[in-house]
mmCIF file of C-alpha atoms in Angstrom:
data_model
loop_
_atom_site.group_PDB
_atom_site.id
_atom_site.type_symbol
_atom_site.label_atom_id
_atom_site.label_comp_id
_atom_site.label_asym_id
_atom_site.label_seq_id
_atom_site.Cartn_x
_atom_site.Cartn_y
_atom_site.Cartn_z
ATOM 1 C CA MET A 1 57.491 12.004 -24.274
ATOM 2 C CA GLN A 2 61.156 12.715 -23.462
ATOM 3 C CA PRO A 3 63.463 9.676 -22.925
ATOM 4 C CA HIS A 4 64.193 10.565 -19.299
ATOM 5 C CA ARG A 5 60.451 10.823 -18.612
ATOM 6 C CA VAL A 6 59.905 7.405 -20.168
ATOM 7 C CA LEU A 7 62.540 6.035 -17.824
ATOM 8 C CA ALA A 8 60.925 7.664 -14.801
ATOM 9 C CA VAL A 9 57.514 6.239 -15.686
ATOM 10 C CA LEU A 10 58.967 2.765 -16.123
ATOM 11 C CA LEU A 11 60.908 2.968 -12.890
ATOM 12 C CA PHE A 12 57.980 3.998 -10.747
ATOM 13 C CA ALA A 13 54.914 2.605 -12.528
ATOM 14 C CA PRO A 14 52.960 0.369 -10.083
ATOM 15 C CA LEU A 15 52.230 -3.233 -10.934
ATOM 16 C CA LEU A 16 48.682 -4.510 -10.722
ATOM 17 C CA ALA A 17 47.865 -7.622 -8.761
ATOM 18 C CA PRO A 18 44.507 -9.339 -8.449
ATOM 19 C CA ALA A 19 42.593 -8.563 -5.255
ATOM 20 C CA GLN A 20 38.989 -9.011 -4.271
ATOM 21 C CA VAL A 21 35.944 -6.807 -4.656
ATOM 22 C CA ILE A 22 33.792 -7.374 -1.604
ATOM 23 C CA GLY A 23 30.137 -7.642 -0.753
ATOM 24 C CA THR A 24 29.003 -7.029 2.818
ATOM 25 C CA LEU A 25 25.817 -8.231 4.483
ATOM 26 C CA GLY A 26 24.217 -7.443 7.804
ATOM 27 C CA ASN A 27 21.111 -8.780 9.532
ATOM 28 C CA PHE A 28 20.372 -7.680 13.068
ATOM 29 C CA ASP A 29 17.909 -7.702 15.938
ATOM 30 C CA VAL A 30 17.601 -4.319 17.638
ATOM 31 C CA VAL A 31 15.633 -3.499 20.795
ATOM 32 C CA ASN A 32 13.725 -0.232 21.031
ATOM 33 C CA ASN A 33 14.974 1.303 24.278
ATOM 34 C CA THR A 34 14.243 4.927 23.336
ATOM 35 C CA GLY A 35 11.383 5.236 25.827
ATOM 36 C CA GLN A 36 8.981 6.027 22.965
ATOM 37 C CA GLU A 37 7.001 3.917 20.552
ATOM 38 C CA ALA A 38 8.745 3.886 17.186
ATOM 39 C CA HIS A 39 7.021 3.733 13.819
ATOM 40 C CA GLY A 40 10.012 2.844 11.733
ATOM 41 C CA PHE A 41 13.746 2.317 11.536
ATOM 42 C CA GLU A 42 16.375 3.890 9.302
ATOM 43 C CA ILE A 43 19.804 2.688 8.182
ATOM 44 C CA GLU A 44 22.197 5.273 6.725
ATOM 45 C CA LEU A 45 25.112 3.926 4.695
ATOM 46 C CA GLU A 46 27.519 6.763 4.016
ATOM 47 C CA GLY A 47 29.707 6.583 0.928
ATOM 48 C CA LEU A 48 27.502 4.153 -1.014
ATOM 49 C CA HIS A 49 25.337 4.652 -4.108
ATOM 50 C CA LEU A 50 21.946 3.158 -4.905
ATOM 51 C CA SER A 51 23.627 0.766 -7.325
ATOM 52 C CA ASP A 52 25.681 -0.626 -4.418
ATOM 53 C CA ILE A 53 22.604 -2.001 -2.608
ATOM 54 C CA THR A 54 22.024 -5.619 -3.598
ATOM 55 C CA ASP A 55 19.195 -6.664 -1.263
ATOM 56 C CA THR A 56 17.293 -5.833 1.917
ATOM 57 C CA PHE A 57 15.750 -7.995 4.623
ATOM 58 C CA GLY A 58 12.003 -8.012 4.000
ATOM 59 C CA GLY A 59 12.494 -6.483 0.571
ATOM 60 C CA ALA A 60 10.407 -7.459 -2.414
ATOM 61 C CA GLY A 61 11.639 -10.395 -4.471
ATOM 62 C CA ARG A 62 13.834 -11.849 -1.749
ATOM 63 C CA GLY A 63 13.883 -15.292 -0.155
ATOM 64 C CA PHE A 64 11.413 -14.193 2.543
ATOM 65 C CA PRO A 65 8.062 -12.424 2.065
ATOM 66 C CA THR A 66 7.809 -8.705 2.874
ATOM 67 C CA THR A 67 5.717 -9.572 5.944
ATOM 68 C CA VAL A 68 8.648 -11.099 7.874
ATOM 69 C CA GLU A 69 8.853 -7.914 9.981
ATOM 70 C CA ARG A 70 6.108 -5.437 10.891
ATOM 71 C CA TYR A 71 7.106 -2.649 8.480
ATOM 72 C CA GLY A 72 7.197 -4.601 5.241
ATOM 73 C CA ALA A 73 9.571 -3.793 2.390
ATOM 74 C CA PRO A 74 11.842 -0.797 3.054
ATOM 75 C CA VAL A 75 12.293 2.258 0.831
ATOM 76 C CA VAL A 76 15.851 2.707 -0.460
ATOM 77 C CA SER A 77 16.840 6.280 -1.364
ATOM 78 C CA ALA A 78 19.973 8.322 -2.013
ATOM 79 C CA TYR A 79 20.963 11.416 -0.028
ATOM 80 C CA ALA A 80 23.640 14.084 -0.333
ATOM 81 C CA ASN A 81 24.817 16.933 1.876
ATOM 82 C CA GLY A 82 27.660 18.800 0.224
ATOM 83 C CA SER A 83 30.472 16.329 -0.321
ATOM 84 C CA ILE A 84 28.819 13.730 1.926
ATOM 85 C CA PHE A 85 26.569 11.223 0.180
ATOM 86 C CA GLY A 86 25.061 7.855 0.861
ATOM 87 C CA VAL A 87 21.992 5.634 0.878
ATOM 88 C CA ARG A 88 19.103 5.415 3.349
ATOM 89 C CA VAL A 89 17.185 2.204 3.893
ATOM 90 C CA THR A 90 13.923 3.205 5.593
ATOM 91 C CA TYR A 91 11.464 0.826 7.217
ATOM 92 C CA GLN A 92 8.337 2.814 8.074
ATOM 93 C CA ALA A 93 4.685 2.391 8.991
ATOM 94 C CA SER A 94 1.936 4.216 7.078
ATOM 95 C CA PHE A 95 -0.059 7.091 8.622
ATOM 96 C CA ALA A 96 -3.719 7.774 7.844
ATOM 97 C CA ALA A 97 -6.532 9.578 9.680
ATOM 98 C CA GLY A 98 -4.239 10.314 12.608
ATOM 99 C CA VAL A 99 -3.317 6.659 13.155
ATOM 100 C CA TRP A 100 -0.125 4.700 12.421
ATOM 101 C CA SER A 101 -0.524 1.273 10.860
ATOM 102 C CA THR A 102 1.968 -0.306 13.276
ATOM 103 C CA GLY A 103 4.756 0.473 15.709
ATOM 104 C CA THR A 104 7.531 -0.941 17.856
ATOM 105 C CA PRO A 105 6.914 -0.443 21.574
ATOM 106 C CA SER A 106 9.800 0.585 23.785
ATOM 107 C CA GLY A 107 10.753 -1.985 26.369
ATOM 108 C CA VAL A 108 13.048 -4.730 27.595
ATOM 109 C CA PHE A 109 13.719 -7.862 25.591
ATOM 110 C CA SER A 110 15.319 -10.702 27.513
ATOM 111 C CA THR A 111 15.453 -13.427 24.858
ATOM 112 C CA PRO A 112 18.660 -13.073 22.822
ATOM 113 C CA GLY A 113 18.822 -14.458 19.348
ATOM 114 C CA GLU A 114 16.980 -13.851 16.108
ATOM 115 C CA SER A 115 13.533 -13.610 17.647
ATOM 116 C CA CYS A 116 12.404 -10.200 16.400
ATOM 117 C CA TRP A 117 10.696 -11.374 13.222
ATOM 118 C CA THR A 118 7.975 -13.823 12.218
ATOM 119 C CA GLY A 119 10.418 -16.709 11.767
ATOM 120 C CA GLY A 120 12.142 -16.152 15.097
ATOM 121 C CA GLY A 121 12.176 -18.191 18.254
ATOM 122 C CA ILE A 122 9.326 -16.381 20.037
ATOM 123 C CA ALA A 123 5.839 -15.171 19.204
ATOM 124 C CA TYR A 124 6.725 -11.933 17.434
ATOM 125 C CA GLY A 125 3.762 -9.575 17.576
ATOM 126 C CA PRO A 126 2.477 -6.091 18.443
ATOM 127 C CA SER A 127 3.939 -6.167 21.971
ATOM 128 C CA THR A 128 7.438 -7.306 20.947
ATOM 129 C CA PRO A 129 9.826 -4.371 21.651
ATOM 130 C CA CYS A 130 12.309 -5.217 18.916
ATOM 131 C CA ASP A 131 12.618 -5.792 15.188
ATOM 132 C CA HIS A 132 14.919 -7.444 12.671
ATOM 133 C CA PHE A 133 16.430 -5.535 9.729
ATOM 134 C CA GLY A 134 19.159 -6.084 7.181
ATOM 135 C CA VAL A 135 20.981 -4.834 4.089
ATOM 136 C CA GLY A 136 23.322 -6.362 1.523
ATOM 137 C CA ASN A 137 25.666 -4.174 -0.474
ATOM 138 C CA VAL A 138 28.730 -4.081 -2.685
ATOM 139 C CA GLY A 139 31.729 -2.600 -0.925
ATOM 140 C CA SER A 140 31.670 -1.265 2.608
ATOM 141 C CA PRO A 141 30.187 2.067 3.770
ATOM 142 C CA THR A 142 32.504 4.610 5.371
ATOM 143 C CA LYS A 143 29.975 5.094 8.168
ATOM 144 C CA THR A 144 26.783 3.309 9.220
ATOM 145 C CA THR A 145 24.086 4.935 11.361
ATOM 146 C CA TYR A 146 21.014 3.264 12.878
ATOM 147 C CA SER A 147 17.990 5.293 14.044
ATOM 148 C CA TRP A 148 14.534 4.536 15.356
ATOM 149 C CA LEU A 149 11.866 6.795 13.854
ATOM 150 C CA VAL A 150 9.647 8.310 16.548
ATOM 151 C CA GLU A 151 6.841 10.845 16.345
ATOM 152 C CA SER A 152 7.834 14.442 17.113
ATOM 153 C CA SER A 153 4.478 14.975 18.824
ATOM 154 C CA PRO A 154 1.550 12.557 19.245
ATOM 155 C CA GLY A 155 -0.720 12.468 16.227
ATOM 156 C CA SER A 156 1.498 14.709 14.119
ATOM 157 C CA GLY A 157 2.427 12.043 11.619
ATOM 158 C CA VAL A 158 5.962 13.469 11.551
ATOM 159 C CA LEU A 159 8.822 11.130 12.441
ATOM 160 C CA ASN A 160 12.259 12.127 13.713
ATOM 161 C CA PRO A 161 15.325 9.878 13.965
ATOM 162 C CA VAL A 162 16.538 8.847 17.427
ATOM 163 C CA ALA A 163 19.901 7.099 17.482
ATOM 164 C CA ALA A 164 19.757 3.377 18.223
ATOM 165 C CA SER A 165 22.325 2.072 20.697
ATOM 166 C CA LEU A 166 23.369 -0.881 18.514
ATOM 167 C CA PRO A 167 26.936 -0.581 17.134
ATOM 168 C CA ALA A 168 27.484 -1.327 13.442
ATOM 169 C CA PRO A 169 30.514 -3.339 12.272
ATOM 170 C CA GLN A 170 32.808 -1.763 9.675
ATOM 171 C CA TRP A 171 34.678 -4.098 7.319
ATOM 172 C CA GLN A 172 38.128 -3.468 5.883
ATOM 173 C CA VAL A 173 39.787 -5.701 3.281
ATOM 174 C CA THR A 174 43.479 -5.288 2.492
ATOM 175 C CA PRO A 175 44.884 -7.157 -0.523
ATOM 176 C CA ALA A 176 47.868 -9.322 0.335
ATOM 177 C CA PRO A 177 51.191 -8.013 -1.067
ATOM 178 C CA VAL A 178 51.831 -11.447 -2.593
ATOM 179 C CA VAL A 179 49.899 -12.127 -5.783
ATOM 180 C CA GLY A 180 47.326 -14.864 -5.291
ATOM 181 C CA ALA A 181 47.498 -14.841 -1.483
ATOM 182 C CA PRO A 182 44.253 -14.414 0.510
ATOM 183 C CA PRO A 183 43.422 -10.856 1.626
ATOM 184 C CA VAL A 184 43.512 -9.613 5.213
ATOM 185 C CA VAL A 185 39.983 -9.033 6.552
ATOM 186 C CA VAL A 186 39.317 -6.871 9.619
ATOM 187 C CA ALA A 187 35.991 -5.922 11.207
ATOM 188 C CA ARG A 188 35.707 -2.997 13.620
ATOM 189 C CA ILE A 189 32.885 -1.816 15.857
ATOM 190 C CA GLN A 190 32.652 1.469 17.754
ATOM 191 C CA ALA A 191 30.986 1.865 21.144
ATOM 192 C CA PRO A 192 28.052 4.324 21.295
ATOM 193 C CA GLN A 193 29.149 7.955 21.363
ATOM 194 C CA PRO A 194 28.346 9.906 24.556
ATOM 195 C CA ALA A 195 25.478 12.346 24.703
ATOM 196 C CA GLU A 196 26.343 16.019 24.914
ATOM 197 C CA ALA A 197 27.228 17.089 28.453
ATOM 198 C CA PRO A 198 28.685 20.212 30.112
ATOM 199 C CA GLU A 199 31.826 18.252 30.986
ATOM 200 C CA PRO A 200 33.592 15.610 28.859
ATOM 201 C CA GLN A 201 32.054 12.268 29.710
ATOM 202 C CA PHE A 202 32.728 8.642 28.896
ATOM 203 C CA GLY A 203 30.135 7.117 26.563
ATOM 204 C CA THR A 204 27.577 4.409 27.221
ATOM 205 C CA PRO A 205 29.379 1.148 28.053
ATOM 206 C CA VAL A 206 28.225 -2.072 26.407
ATOM 207 C CA TRP A 207 29.302 -5.690 26.723
ATOM 208 C CA VAL A 208 29.898 -7.539 23.467
ATOM 209 C CA LYS A 209 30.446 -11.211 22.616
ATOM 210 C CA VAL A 210 31.869 -12.191 19.222
ATOM 211 C CA TYR A 211 31.615 -15.448 17.297
ATOM 212 C CA SER A 212 33.158 -16.056 13.876
ATOM 213 C CA THR A 213 33.827 -18.566 11.140
ATOM 214 C CA GLU A 214 35.186 -18.677 7.590
ATOM 215 C CA LEU A 215 33.273 -20.523 4.873
ATOM 216 C CA GLU A 216 34.126 -22.070 1.528
ATOM 217 C CA ASN A 217 31.072 -20.560 -0.143
ATOM 218 C CA LYS A 218 29.274 -17.226 -0.139
ATOM 219 C CA VAL A 219 26.626 -16.142 2.370
ATOM 220 C CA GLY A 220 23.189 -14.835 1.386
ATOM 221 C CA LEU A 221 21.306 -12.175 3.325
ATOM 222 C CA GLU A 222 18.472 -14.569 4.179
ATOM 223 C CA GLU A 223 21.004 -16.972 5.682
ATOM 224 C CA LEU A 224 21.974 -14.452 8.380
ATOM 225 C CA VAL A 225 19.158 -15.478 10.718
ATOM 226 C CA GLY A 226 18.989 -17.674 13.774
ATOM 227 C CA GLY A 227 18.814 -21.380 13.140
ATOM 228 C CA ASN A 228 20.587 -21.163 9.800
ATOM 229 C CA ALA A 229 23.428 -23.673 9.536
ATOM 230 C CA LYS A 230 26.031 -21.014 8.709
ATOM 231 C CA VAL A 231 25.115 -18.815 11.683
ATOM 232 C CA GLU A 232 25.078 -21.855 13.953
ATOM 233 C CA GLN A 233 28.524 -22.824 12.651
ATOM 234 C CA ALA A 234 29.814 -19.389 13.646
ATOM 235 C CA ARG A 235 28.286 -19.755 17.124
ATOM 236 C CA GLN A 236 30.469 -22.800 17.680
ATOM 237 C CA HIS A 237 33.601 -20.618 17.465
ATOM 238 C CA THR A 238 33.900 -17.949 20.139
ATOM 239 C CA GLU A 239 36.309 -15.251 19.015
ATOM 240 C CA ILE A 240 35.826 -12.953 22.027
ATOM 241 C CA GLU A 241 34.086 -14.230 25.148
ATOM 242 C CA TRP A 242 33.392 -10.778 26.616
ATOM 243 C CA GLN A 243 34.649 -7.258 25.996
ATOM 244 C CA LEU A 244 33.452 -3.996 27.502
ATOM 245 C CA LEU A 245 33.339 -1.115 25.014
ATOM 246 C CA GLN A 246 33.169 2.521 26.068
ATOM 247 C CA THR A 247 34.337 5.750 24.455
ATOM 248 C CA ASP A 248 36.853 7.885 26.362
ATOM 249 C CA PRO A 249 36.934 11.661 25.727
ATOM 250 C CA GLY A 250 40.695 11.673 26.370
ATOM 251 C CA ASN A 251 41.490 8.752 24.056
ATOM 252 C CA PRO A 252 40.035 8.753 20.519
ATOM 253 C CA ALA A 253 41.076 5.106 20.034
ATOM 254 C CA ALA A 254 39.040 3.916 23.020
ATOM 255 C CA GLY A 255 35.769 2.123 22.477
ATOM 256 C CA VAL A 256 36.892 0.413 19.266
ATOM 257 C CA LEU A 257 36.950 -3.355 18.971
ATOM 258 C CA GLU A 258 38.901 -4.850 16.081
ATOM 259 C CA ASN A 259 38.415 -8.444 14.961
ATOM 260 C CA GLY A 260 40.592 -10.459 12.674
ATOM 261 C CA GLY A 261 44.000 -9.915 14.213
ATOM 262 C CA GLY A 262 45.547 -8.863 10.903
ATOM 263 C CA ALA A 263 45.616 -12.477 9.716
ATOM 264 C CA GLU A 264 44.948 -13.507 6.144
ATOM 265 C CA MET A 265 41.804 -15.425 5.307
ATOM 266 C CA GLY A 266 42.220 -19.144 4.987
ATOM 267 C CA ALA A 267 43.076 -20.566 1.575
ATOM 268 C CA GLY A 268 39.986 -21.416 -0.438
ATOM 269 C CA LYS A 269 37.625 -19.453 1.817
ATOM 270 C CA GLU A 270 35.059 -17.214 0.121
ATOM 271 C CA SER A 271 33.352 -15.555 3.081
ATOM 272 C CA VAL A 272 33.689 -14.524 6.714
ATOM 273 C CA LEU A 273 30.671 -14.622 9.046
ATOM 274 C CA ARG A 274 30.637 -12.927 12.439
ATOM 275 C CA ARG A 275 27.983 -12.675 15.105
ATOM 276 C CA TYR A 276 28.036 -9.890 17.684
ATOM 277 C CA GLU A 277 25.806 -9.923 20.763
ATOM 278 C CA PHE A 278 25.403 -6.727 22.805
ATOM 279 C CA TYR A 279 24.319 -6.392 26.437
ATOM 280 C CA ALA A 280 23.886 -3.393 28.698
ATOM 281 C CA TYR A 281 26.463 -2.717 31.415
ATOM 282 C CA THR A 282 24.941 -2.601 34.917
ATOM 283 C CA GLY A 283 28.084 -2.302 37.050
ATOM 284 C CA ALA A 284 29.636 0.610 38.912
ATOM 285 C CA PHE A 285 30.551 4.000 37.423
ATOM 286 C CA ASP A 286 32.881 6.818 38.331
ATOM 287 C CA PRO A 287 30.346 9.507 39.319
ATOM 288 C CA ALA A 288 32.567 12.306 37.989
ATOM 289 C CA ASN A 289 33.029 11.230 34.383
ATOM 290 C CA HIS A 290 30.748 8.191 33.865
ATOM 291 C CA GLU A 291 33.666 5.782 33.372
ATOM 292 C CA ALA A 292 32.650 2.147 33.867
ATOM 293 C CA LYS A 293 34.367 0.391 36.764
ATOM 294 C CA PRO A 294 33.802 -3.370 36.377
ATOM 295 C CA LEU A 295 34.876 -5.509 39.316
ATOM 296 C CA PHE A 296 37.203 -7.839 37.418
ATOM 297 C CA GLY A 297 38.269 -5.797 34.410
ATOM 298 C CA ASP A 298 36.823 -5.148 30.966
ATOM 299 C CA SER A 299 36.905 -8.752 29.736
ATOM 300 C CA HIS A 300 35.657 -10.697 32.800
ATOM 301 C CA PRO A 301 32.209 -9.424 33.794
ATOM 302 C CA ASP A 302 30.571 -10.339 37.052
ATOM 303 C CA ALA A 303 27.076 -11.747 36.545
ATOM 304 C CA THR A 304 25.594 -8.667 38.213
ATOM 305 C CA GLU A 305 27.258 -6.410 35.629
ATOM 306 C CA ILE A 306 25.531 -7.939 32.570
ATOM 307 C CA GLY A 307 22.226 -6.231 31.863
ATOM 308 C CA ASP A 308 19.517 -6.483 29.251
ATOM 309 C CA PHE A 309 20.088 -7.816 25.764
ATOM 310 C CA MET A 310 20.437 -4.812 23.408
ATOM 311 C CA GLY A 311 20.645 -6.511 20.034
ATOM 312 C CA ALA A 312 22.693 -8.804 17.838
ATOM 313 C CA GLN A 313 24.470 -8.412 14.529
ATOM 314 C CA ASN A 314 24.940 -11.264 12.063
ATOM 315 C CA VAL A 315 27.317 -9.891 9.449
ATOM 316 C CA ALA A 316 29.181 -11.453 6.557
ATOM 317 C CA LEU A 317 31.707 -10.436 3.963
ATOM 318 C CA ASN A 318 31.804 -12.180 0.590
ATOM 319 C CA LEU A 319 34.784 -12.152 -1.754
ATOM 320 C CA ASN A 320 33.501 -12.236 -5.304
ATOM 321 C CA GLY A 321 36.781 -12.813 -7.101
ATOM 322 C CA ASN A 322 36.686 -9.793 -9.388
ATOM 323 C CA PRO A 323 40.142 -8.273 -9.882
ATOM 324 C CA VAL A 324 40.825 -4.679 -8.851
ATOM 325 C CA ALA A 325 43.999 -2.657 -8.896
ATOM 326 C CA ALA A 326 46.442 -3.311 -6.092
ATOM 327 C CA VAL A 327 49.960 -1.956 -5.634
ATOM 328 C CA PRO A 328 52.316 -4.474 -4.039
ATOM 329 C CA GLU A 329 55.668 -3.266 -2.801
ATOM 330 C CA LEU A 330 58.620 -4.436 -4.921
ATOM 331 C CA PRO A 331 61.726 -5.550 -3.048
ATOM 332 C CA PRO A 332 64.859 -3.482 -3.804
ATOM 333 C CA ALA A 333 66.208 -6.157 -6.158
ATOM 334 C CA GLY A 334 62.984 -6.085 -8.137
ATOM 335 C CA MET A 335 63.068 -2.311 -8.445
ATOM 336 C CA LEU A 336 66.728 -2.455 -9.552
ATOM 337 C CA ALA A 337 65.969 -5.058 -12.225
ATOM 338 C CA LEU A 338 63.054 -2.994 -13.520
ATOM 339 C CA GLY A 339 65.228 0.110 -13.637
ATOM 340 C CA LEU A 340 68.079 -1.641 -15.459
ATOM 341 C CA ALA A 341 65.671 -3.058 -18.035
ATOM 342 C CA ALA A 342 64.210 0.375 -18.659
ATOM 343 C CA LEU A 343 67.688 1.878 -18.927
ATOM 344 C CA ALA A 344 68.727 -0.741 -21.494
ATOM 345 C CA VAL A 345 65.668 -0.014 -23.647
ATOM 346 C CA TRP A 346 66.348 3.710 -23.511
ATOM 347 C CA ARG A 347 70.080 3.201 -24.368
ATOM 348 C CA ARG A 348 69.256 1.090 -27.455
ATOM 349 C CA ARG A 349 66.899 3.797 -28.695
ATOM 350 C CA GLN A 350 69.654 6.431 -28.213
ATOM 351 C CA LEU A 351 72.143 4.416 -30.264
ATOM 352 C CA ARG A 352 69.685 3.998 -33.129
ATOM 353 C CA ALA A 353 68.894 7.725 -33.213
#
């Protein structure tokens, strides 16, 4: 390598600082409001590999038996479509002699909380129009999609995905520029996208409440259920009382809720736990473009504007302490010192030549 190239490499080589590799977890109740009986549920995690999946709610070998929800252990499989790849977690009933083994009826569910499984707060059974699912993984998917699986025609045994109206949180962890400082953790959720229409329309509005807490130890997937001490601790800390989310065809940034405020995690904290509760919006609309028009603004709902419970997300992010490459910015003085040191080394080599 030429001396001037050595100097350039030394001047601009990034320094590595310890950051955190993350693990994300999500357990959620979701109500079937498709208008059709479902015979399964599918979670698509774009950008992940099979090796990134650490556990599933109701999966074999976990803290709960596979009978905690009506579909038993899910099937985890990889998919690829050109450059797009990911993992599907599929909960599905069996089909034999023209009959499905079980199903989730479509309907209204008015009891919020983790009640859509056998350990929940109500008598979960064949008539309960909701279910509880969950996945644990290393890293964070670039996109998460939830779908109910409904029959294309009665008795066909063929299931097609129908988008669920429950938003999925997306985690982002940014290493702090100062070595050893806690990272910045942000969670984002996106309001449901609008259905296709002849004219640009606002999407489906939903009310969301957010609770959060930071913990000094890690969270397990089986702990993200109602009644667990860690979830109950989060419910004591309201982060957002109410917020209306709705996509706007004229504003790509609309309909996104960001939690965390750009603040670093607390010192000594190993996990963040958030609970999101979603409710239908039943207020007024602009008849021309379907824009929601709440009486008192998008953060102060009138009681008449809060509709049926749609679902809840208990999500957590664990920091496992493994170092990964990070590139902190050097202040000008630091860059100058590095450059002078490199120049001195190069000059000594020139004199010896």
